[in-house]
XYZ file of C-alpha atoms in Angstrom:
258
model
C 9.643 -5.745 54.876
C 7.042 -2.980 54.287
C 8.282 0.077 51.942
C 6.521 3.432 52.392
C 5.984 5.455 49.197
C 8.375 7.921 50.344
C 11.211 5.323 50.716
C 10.255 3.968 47.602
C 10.250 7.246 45.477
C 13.712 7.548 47.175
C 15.344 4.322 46.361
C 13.712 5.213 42.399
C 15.844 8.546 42.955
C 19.354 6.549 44.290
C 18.921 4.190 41.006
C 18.110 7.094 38.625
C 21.457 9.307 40.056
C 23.890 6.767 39.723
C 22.377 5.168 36.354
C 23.111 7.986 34.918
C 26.161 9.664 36.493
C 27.785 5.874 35.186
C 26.952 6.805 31.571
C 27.675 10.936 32.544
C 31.367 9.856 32.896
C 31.991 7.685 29.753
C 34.718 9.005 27.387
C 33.570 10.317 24.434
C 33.775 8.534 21.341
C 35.887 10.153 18.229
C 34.014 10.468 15.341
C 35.104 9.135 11.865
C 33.417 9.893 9.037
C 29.528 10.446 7.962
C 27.643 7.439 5.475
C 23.929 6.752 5.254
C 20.948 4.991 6.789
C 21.484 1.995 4.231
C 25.072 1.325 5.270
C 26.293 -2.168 6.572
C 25.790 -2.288 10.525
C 29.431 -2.430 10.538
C 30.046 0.380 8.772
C 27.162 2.873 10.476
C 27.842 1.590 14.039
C 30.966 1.846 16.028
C 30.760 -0.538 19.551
C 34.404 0.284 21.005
C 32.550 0.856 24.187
C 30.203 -2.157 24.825
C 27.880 0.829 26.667
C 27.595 3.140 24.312
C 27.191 2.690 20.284
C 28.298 5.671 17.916
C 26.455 6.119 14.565
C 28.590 7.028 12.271
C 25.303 8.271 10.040
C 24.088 10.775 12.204
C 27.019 11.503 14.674
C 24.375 10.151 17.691
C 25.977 7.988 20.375
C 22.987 5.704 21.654
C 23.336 3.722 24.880
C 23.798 0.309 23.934
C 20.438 -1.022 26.453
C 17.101 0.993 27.480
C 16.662 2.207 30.497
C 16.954 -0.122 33.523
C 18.943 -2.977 32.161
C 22.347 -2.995 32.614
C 25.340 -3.907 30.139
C 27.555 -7.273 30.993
C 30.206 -8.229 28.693
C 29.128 -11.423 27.175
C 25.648 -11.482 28.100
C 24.690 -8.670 26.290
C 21.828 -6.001 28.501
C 20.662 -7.869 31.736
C 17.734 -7.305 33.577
C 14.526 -5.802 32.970
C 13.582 -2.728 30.322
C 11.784 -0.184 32.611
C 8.636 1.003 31.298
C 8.162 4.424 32.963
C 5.566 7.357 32.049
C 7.004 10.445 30.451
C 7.383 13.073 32.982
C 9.701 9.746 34.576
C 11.182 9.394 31.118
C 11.965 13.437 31.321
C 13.620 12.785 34.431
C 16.653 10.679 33.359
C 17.930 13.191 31.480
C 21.527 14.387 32.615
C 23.476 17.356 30.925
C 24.793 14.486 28.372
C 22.144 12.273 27.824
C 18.834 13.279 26.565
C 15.456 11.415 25.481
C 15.678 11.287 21.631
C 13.217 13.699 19.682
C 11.324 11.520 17.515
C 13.563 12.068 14.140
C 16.797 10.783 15.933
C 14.711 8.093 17.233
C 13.320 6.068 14.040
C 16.822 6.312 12.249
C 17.659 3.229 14.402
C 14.410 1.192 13.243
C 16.143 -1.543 10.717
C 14.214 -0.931 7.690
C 15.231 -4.241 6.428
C 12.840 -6.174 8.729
C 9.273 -7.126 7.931
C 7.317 -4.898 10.166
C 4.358 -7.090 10.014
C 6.530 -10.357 10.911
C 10.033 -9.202 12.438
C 10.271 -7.869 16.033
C 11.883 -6.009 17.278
C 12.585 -4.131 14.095
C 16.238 -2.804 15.326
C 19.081 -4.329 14.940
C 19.947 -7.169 18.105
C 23.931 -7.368 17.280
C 24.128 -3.479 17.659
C 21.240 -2.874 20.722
C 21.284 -6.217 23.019
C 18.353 -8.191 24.548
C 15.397 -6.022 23.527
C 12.249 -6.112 25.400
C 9.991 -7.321 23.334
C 6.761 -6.813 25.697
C 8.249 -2.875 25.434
C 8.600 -1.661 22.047
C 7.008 1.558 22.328
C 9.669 3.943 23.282
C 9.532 7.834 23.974
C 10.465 10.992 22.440
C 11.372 14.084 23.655
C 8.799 15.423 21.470
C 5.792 16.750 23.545
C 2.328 16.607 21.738
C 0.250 18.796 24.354
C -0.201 19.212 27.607
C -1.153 15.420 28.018
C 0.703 13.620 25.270
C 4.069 12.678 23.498
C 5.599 11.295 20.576
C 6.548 7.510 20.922
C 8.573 5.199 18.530
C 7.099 1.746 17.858
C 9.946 -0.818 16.747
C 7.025 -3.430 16.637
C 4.455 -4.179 14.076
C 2.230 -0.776 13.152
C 3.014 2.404 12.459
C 6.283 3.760 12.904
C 5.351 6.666 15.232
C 2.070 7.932 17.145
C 1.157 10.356 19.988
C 0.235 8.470 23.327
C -0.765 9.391 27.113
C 1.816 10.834 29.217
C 1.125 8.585 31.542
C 1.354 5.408 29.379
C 4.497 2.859 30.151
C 7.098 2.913 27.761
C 10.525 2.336 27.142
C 13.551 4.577 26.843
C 16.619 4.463 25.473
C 18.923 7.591 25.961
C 21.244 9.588 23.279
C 24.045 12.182 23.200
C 25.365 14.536 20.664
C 24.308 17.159 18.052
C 22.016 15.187 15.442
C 23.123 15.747 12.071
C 20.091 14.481 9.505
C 20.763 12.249 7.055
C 21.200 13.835 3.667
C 17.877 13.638 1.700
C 17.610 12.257 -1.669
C 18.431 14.388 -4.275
C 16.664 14.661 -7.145
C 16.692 17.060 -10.298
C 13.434 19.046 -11.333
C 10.856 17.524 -12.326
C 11.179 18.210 -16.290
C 14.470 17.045 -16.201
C 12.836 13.961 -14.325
C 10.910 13.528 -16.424
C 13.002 13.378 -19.666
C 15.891 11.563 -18.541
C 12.571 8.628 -17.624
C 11.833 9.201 -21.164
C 15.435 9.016 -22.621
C 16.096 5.838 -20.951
C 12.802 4.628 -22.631
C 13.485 4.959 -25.624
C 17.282 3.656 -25.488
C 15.518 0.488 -24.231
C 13.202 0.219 -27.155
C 15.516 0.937 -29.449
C 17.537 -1.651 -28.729
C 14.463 -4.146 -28.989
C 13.785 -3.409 -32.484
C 14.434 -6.329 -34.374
C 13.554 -5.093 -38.046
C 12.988 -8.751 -38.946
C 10.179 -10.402 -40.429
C 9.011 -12.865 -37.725
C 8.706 -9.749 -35.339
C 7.089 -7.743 -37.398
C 3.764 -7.543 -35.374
C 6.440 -7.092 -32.250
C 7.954 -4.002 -33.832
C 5.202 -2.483 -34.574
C 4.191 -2.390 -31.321
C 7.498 -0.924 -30.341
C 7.281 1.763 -33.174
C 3.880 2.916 -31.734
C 5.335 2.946 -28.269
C 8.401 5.601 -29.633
C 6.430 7.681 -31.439
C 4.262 8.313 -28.084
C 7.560 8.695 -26.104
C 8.355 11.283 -28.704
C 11.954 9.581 -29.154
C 12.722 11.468 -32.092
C 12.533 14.838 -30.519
C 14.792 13.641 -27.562
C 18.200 15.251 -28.921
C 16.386 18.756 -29.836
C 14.315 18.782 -26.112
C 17.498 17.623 -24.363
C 19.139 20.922 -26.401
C 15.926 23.178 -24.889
C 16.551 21.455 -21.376
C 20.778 22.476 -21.490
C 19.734 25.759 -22.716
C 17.245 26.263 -19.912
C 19.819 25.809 -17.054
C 22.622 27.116 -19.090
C 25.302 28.335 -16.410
C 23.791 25.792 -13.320
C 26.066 22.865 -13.164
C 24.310 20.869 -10.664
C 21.516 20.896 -13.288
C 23.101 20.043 -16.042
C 25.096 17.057 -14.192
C 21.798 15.198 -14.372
C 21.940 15.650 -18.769
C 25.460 14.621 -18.125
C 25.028 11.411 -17.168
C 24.715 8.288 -19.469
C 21.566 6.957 -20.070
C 21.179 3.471 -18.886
């Protein structure tokens, strides 16, 4: 039986409605409390809806397959990952679910994987039966009039800009993003003394003072007196006088050398 492209574009219209009005009436998930990207799977992901996964790190709930395969208990996502162009991509979108922008996207790349050995770098007990002939998937994130931001979980770079028109996967999200908290660090000449503190703790503790080593601790006693270890308690005084009155600066002093 012969399909016209009209009856075709329809049917693509039918599957798109009720794929998504089946996700559009999913309860939503509670949400407990917020941990980081290096958490155990079991503690960043929450499955108690084999459809939908909650990450507990950035308050996203992620549909358990990409677009076109379908979730059955046991068997994980069935059926084929459709690779679709953008504008399609664009059109899947409900007032729930959303194409990821491409910062919600790579926070579910397992960094743990080799990513010139290990595909598909996510992680298979949390996001079933990955394509692996589809890795690219899109953004939301526009790059032009002809282009968008894509997220590779295969071997390459993380992320790259790529024809509209190009074939890619999708996998759809809900919920306000909330970005991981970035390393903090203290400034950099607090940096760059505590470095130097723990230094010369270290070598301190390898002085022998003995004659077999003497050649040894000599070495070490050159290596001080270029770390400057015998100023540390008078520049650590300078540093605590500096942010005298900022706490969150001074925590860093506070803390025991290694």
């Amino acid at each position: 039986m012969m399909f016209t492209g009209q009856e075709r574009e329809r049917d693509m219209r039918f599957f798109l409605f009720f794929w998504i009005l089946s996700f559009s009436l999913s309860p939503t998930i509670c949400i407990s409390k917020t941990i980081d990207l290096n958490s155990s799977i079991l503690e960043r992901f929450d499955k108690s809806r084999d459809d939908i996964v909650f990450d507990n790190a950035t308050q996203l709930m992620w549909q358990t397959c990409s677009a076109g395969q379908v979730r059955v208990k046991k068997k994980g996502c069935t059926g084929d990952s459709l690779g679709m162009t953008w504008t399609d991509a664009k059109k899947l979108e409900s007032p729930d679910w959303r194409l990821p922008t491409k910062a919600e996207l790579v926070t579910i790349i397992d960094n743990l994987k080799n990513r010139n050995e290990d595909i598909p770098r996510i992680h298979g007990a949390i996001f079933y039966n990955v394509d692996e002939t589809k890795l690219n998937y899109w953004t939301s994130d526009s790059a032009g009039a002809s282009e968008a931001w894509y997220v590779n979980f295969g071997t390459g770079p993380i992320a790259g800009k790529a024809d509209k028109t190009s074939p890619f996967a999708v996998r759809l999200v809900k919920g306000t993003f909330v970005p991981p908290a970035p390393e903090v660090k203290p400034p950099q000449d607090i940096y760059e003394f505590l470095g130097r503190r723990d230094d010369c703790k270290h070598f301190a503790g390898e002085f022998s003072g003995e004659a077999i080593d003497r050649v040894r601790d000599r070495q070490i006693d050159k290596t001080m007196t270029e770390l400057r270890c015998n100023n540390v308690e008078a520049d650590e005084k300078k540093l605590r006088k500096k942010y005298q009155g900022k706490p969150d600066m001074l925590k860093w002093l506070n803390e025991s050398p290694e």
